[in-house]
CSV table of C-alpha atoms in Angstrom, one decimal:
chain,number,residue,atom,x,y,z
A,1,MET,CA,13.3,-24.0,-33.2
A,2,TYR,CA,17.2,-22.7,-32.1
A,3,MET,CA,17.5,-19.4,-31.2
A,4,SER,CA,20.8,-18.0,-30.5
A,5,PRO,CA,22.5,-17.0,-27.1
A,6,ILE,CA,22.4,-13.5,-28.3
A,7,LYS,CA,18.7,-13.6,-29.0
A,8,ASN,CA,18.0,-15.5,-25.8
A,9,ALA,CA,19.7,-12.7,-23.8
A,10,LEU,CA,17.7,-10.0,-25.5
A,11,LEU,CA,14.3,-11.9,-25.1
A,12,ALA,CA,15.0,-12.5,-21.3
A,13,THR,CA,16.1,-8.9,-20.4
A,14,ALA,CA,13.2,-7.7,-22.4
A,15,LEU,CA,10.8,-9.7,-20.0
A,16,MET,CA,12.3,-8.3,-16.5
A,17,SER,CA,12.1,-5.0,-18.2
A,18,VAL,CA,8.2,-5.7,-18.8
A,19,CYS,CA,8.0,-7.4,-15.2
A,20,ALA,CA,9.7,-4.5,-13.5
A,21,LEU,CA,7.2,-1.8,-15.4
A,22,ALA,CA,4.3,-4.4,-14.6
A,23,HIS,CA,5.1,-4.1,-10.6
A,24,ALA,CA,6.9,-1.1,-10.0
A,25,GLY,CA,6.0,-1.3,-6.0
A,26,VAL,CA,4.0,0.5,-2.8
A,27,VAL,CA,4.2,3.5,-2.2
A,28,VAL,CA,2.2,5.4,0.7
A,29,VAL,CA,0.9,9.0,-0.1
A,30,VAL,CA,-1.2,11.5,1.4
A,31,SER,CA,-2.7,14.4,-0.3
A,32,ALA,CA,-0.1,16.8,-1.8
A,33,LYS,CA,-1.5,19.4,-0.1
A,34,SER,CA,-0.4,18.1,3.5
A,35,ASP,CA,1.7,19.5,6.3
A,36,VAL,CA,3.3,15.4,6.0
A,37,GLY,CA,6.6,15.2,4.5
A,38,ALA,CA,7.5,11.6,5.7
A,39,LEU,CA,6.4,8.7,7.9
A,40,THR,CA,8.6,5.5,8.9
A,41,GLN,CA,7.9,2.5,8.3
A,42,ALA,CA,6.5,1.6,12.0
A,43,GLN,CA,4.6,5.1,11.8
A,44,VAL,CA,2.7,3.5,9.0
A,45,SER,CA,1.8,0.4,10.2
A,46,GLN,CA,0.7,1.6,13.3
A,47,ILE,CA,-1.6,3.4,11.6
A,48,PHE,CA,-2.9,0.6,9.3
A,49,LEU,CA,-3.2,-1.6,12.4
A,50,ALA,CA,-4.8,0.5,14.3
A,51,LYS,CA,-2.7,1.0,17.1
A,52,SER,CA,-2.3,4.6,16.3
A,53,LEU,CA,-3.8,7.3,14.7
A,54,ALA,CA,-1.3,9.9,14.9
A,55,LEU,CA,0.2,12.0,12.3
A,56,PRO,CA,3.6,14.2,12.4
A,57,GLY,CA,2.5,17.4,13.9
A,58,GLY,CA,-0.8,16.3,15.9
A,59,GLY,CA,-3.0,15.7,13.1
A,60,THR,CA,-5.6,12.7,13.2
A,61,ALA,CA,-4.7,9.6,10.2
A,62,VAL,CA,-7.2,8.5,8.2
A,63,PRO,CA,-6.3,4.9,6.9
A,64,ILE,CA,-7.5,4.6,3.3
A,65,ASP,CA,-7.5,0.5,2.5
A,66,GLN,CA,-7.2,-1.2,-0.9
A,67,ASP,CA,-9.6,-4.2,-1.5
A,68,GLU,CA,-9.0,-7.3,-0.3
A,69,GLY,CA,-7.1,-9.9,-2.6
A,70,SER,CA,-5.3,-6.9,-4.7
A,71,ALA,CA,-2.2,-7.4,-5.7
A,72,VAL,CA,-1.1,-4.0,-3.7
A,73,ARG,CA,-2.5,-4.7,-1.1
A,74,ASN,CA,-1.0,-7.9,-0.2
A,75,ALA,CA,2.2,-5.9,-1.2
A,76,PHE,CA,1.6,-3.4,0.9
A,77,TYR,CA,1.4,-5.1,4.1
A,78,ARG,CA,3.7,-7.9,3.7
A,79,GLN,CA,6.2,-5.1,3.2
A,80,VAL,CA,4.9,-2.0,6.0
A,81,THR,CA,3.6,-4.8,8.7
A,82,GLY,CA,5.3,-8.4,7.9
A,83,LYS,CA,1.7,-9.5,7.7
A,84,ASP,CA,0.1,-11.8,4.8
A,85,ALA,CA,-3.5,-11.4,3.9
A,86,ALA,CA,-4.7,-14.4,5.8
A,87,GLN,CA,-2.6,-12.8,8.9
A,88,MET,CA,-4.7,-9.5,8.7
A,89,LYS,CA,-7.9,-11.5,8.3
A,90,ALA,CA,-7.5,-12.6,11.3
A,91,TYR,CA,-5.7,-9.7,13.2
A,92,TRP,CA,-9.3,-7.4,11.9
A,93,SER,CA,-11.5,-10.2,12.7
A,94,GLN,CA,-10.3,-10.6,16.4
A,95,LEU,CA,-10.3,-6.4,16.6
A,96,MET,CA,-13.7,-6.1,15.5
A,97,PHE,CA,-15.3,-8.9,17.5
A,98,THR,CA,-14.0,-7.2,20.8
A,99,GLY,CA,-15.0,-4.0,19.6
A,100,LYS,CA,-11.6,-2.4,19.8
A,101,ALA,CA,-11.1,-1.0,16.2
A,102,GLN,CA,-12.7,-0.4,13.0
A,103,LYS,CA,-11.3,-1.4,10.0
A,104,PRO,CA,-10.0,1.4,7.4
A,105,LYS,CA,-12.5,2.6,5.1
A,106,LYS,CA,-12.0,0.2,1.8
A,107,VAL,CA,-11.9,1.5,-2.1
A,108,ALA,CA,-11.5,-0.2,-5.4
A,109,GLY,CA,-7.8,0.5,-6.8
A,110,ASP,CA,-5.0,3.6,-7.1
A,111,ASP,CA,-7.0,5.9,-8.8
A,112,ALA,CA,-9.9,5.8,-5.8
A,113,VAL,CA,-6.9,5.8,-2.9
A,114,LYS,CA,-5.7,9.1,-4.6
A,115,LYS,CA,-9.5,10.8,-5.0
A,116,ALA,CA,-9.9,9.8,-1.3
A,117,VAL,CA,-6.4,10.9,0.3
A,118,ALA,CA,-7.1,14.1,-2.0
A,119,ALA,CA,-10.5,14.8,-0.1
A,120,THR,CA,-9.7,13.6,2.6
A,121,PRO,CA,-7.9,15.8,5.5
A,122,GLY,CA,-5.2,13.5,7.1
A,123,ALA,CA,-6.0,10.4,5.2
A,124,ILE,CA,-3.0,8.1,4.3
A,125,GLY,CA,-3.1,5.1,1.7
A,126,TYR,CA,-1.0,3.3,-0.6
A,127,ILE,CA,-0.6,2.8,-4.2
A,128,ASP,CA,1.5,1.1,-6.8
A,129,ALA,CA,4.2,3.9,-7.4
A,130,ALA,CA,3.9,3.8,-11.4
A,131,ALA,CA,0.5,5.2,-10.4
A,132,VAL,CA,1.6,8.5,-8.3
A,133,ASP,CA,0.8,11.9,-9.9
A,134,ALA,CA,0.5,15.8,-9.1
A,135,SER,CA,-2.7,15.1,-6.2
A,136,VAL,CA,-0.5,12.7,-4.2
A,137,LYS,CA,3.0,13.0,-2.3
A,138,VAL,CA,4.5,9.9,-1.4
A,139,VAL,CA,6.0,9.7,2.0
A,140,LEU,CA,7.1,6.1,2.4
A,141,LYS,CA,9.0,3.8,0.2
A,142,PRO,CA,8.8,0.4,2.0
C-alpha cells in the first residue's frame, strides 16, 4: 500500500507526540506543604545514595523509592546519580552488607509515592512528570 509523503509525515508526527506524552520525564517531589522550594541534582543524588539526609533548612530527608525494574526508577537513577539498575543493585548490596546504610522505603508507582510524600514529614520521592498534582511540589527536574 502506497502512502503519500504527507501522510507519512503526519503519521510520524502523531507517533512522536504519543511517545512524548507516554514519557513526560521524571521529576523529584516533596509534599506540597513542605518548606523545601528546590534541590540541586547533587543534593538529590546524595539523599538517594544515603550519603546525606539533610534538607535545606535543617530537616531530615526521608527518601521514597519506586520498585526495582520500573521505568521511572531506572530513568531517575540514570539521570540523577548516573547509575543504571545493575550499578544501583550492587551499590546497595555493598552498603547493606557493611551495615553503613539502609535502602530507601520502596513503594509501587507514582500514586503510592505521592501518598507517602504527602503523609511523611521530610519525604522526598520521584514520579513521572505527568503524574504531578496538587498534593506534591516539584523540587527538581533532572
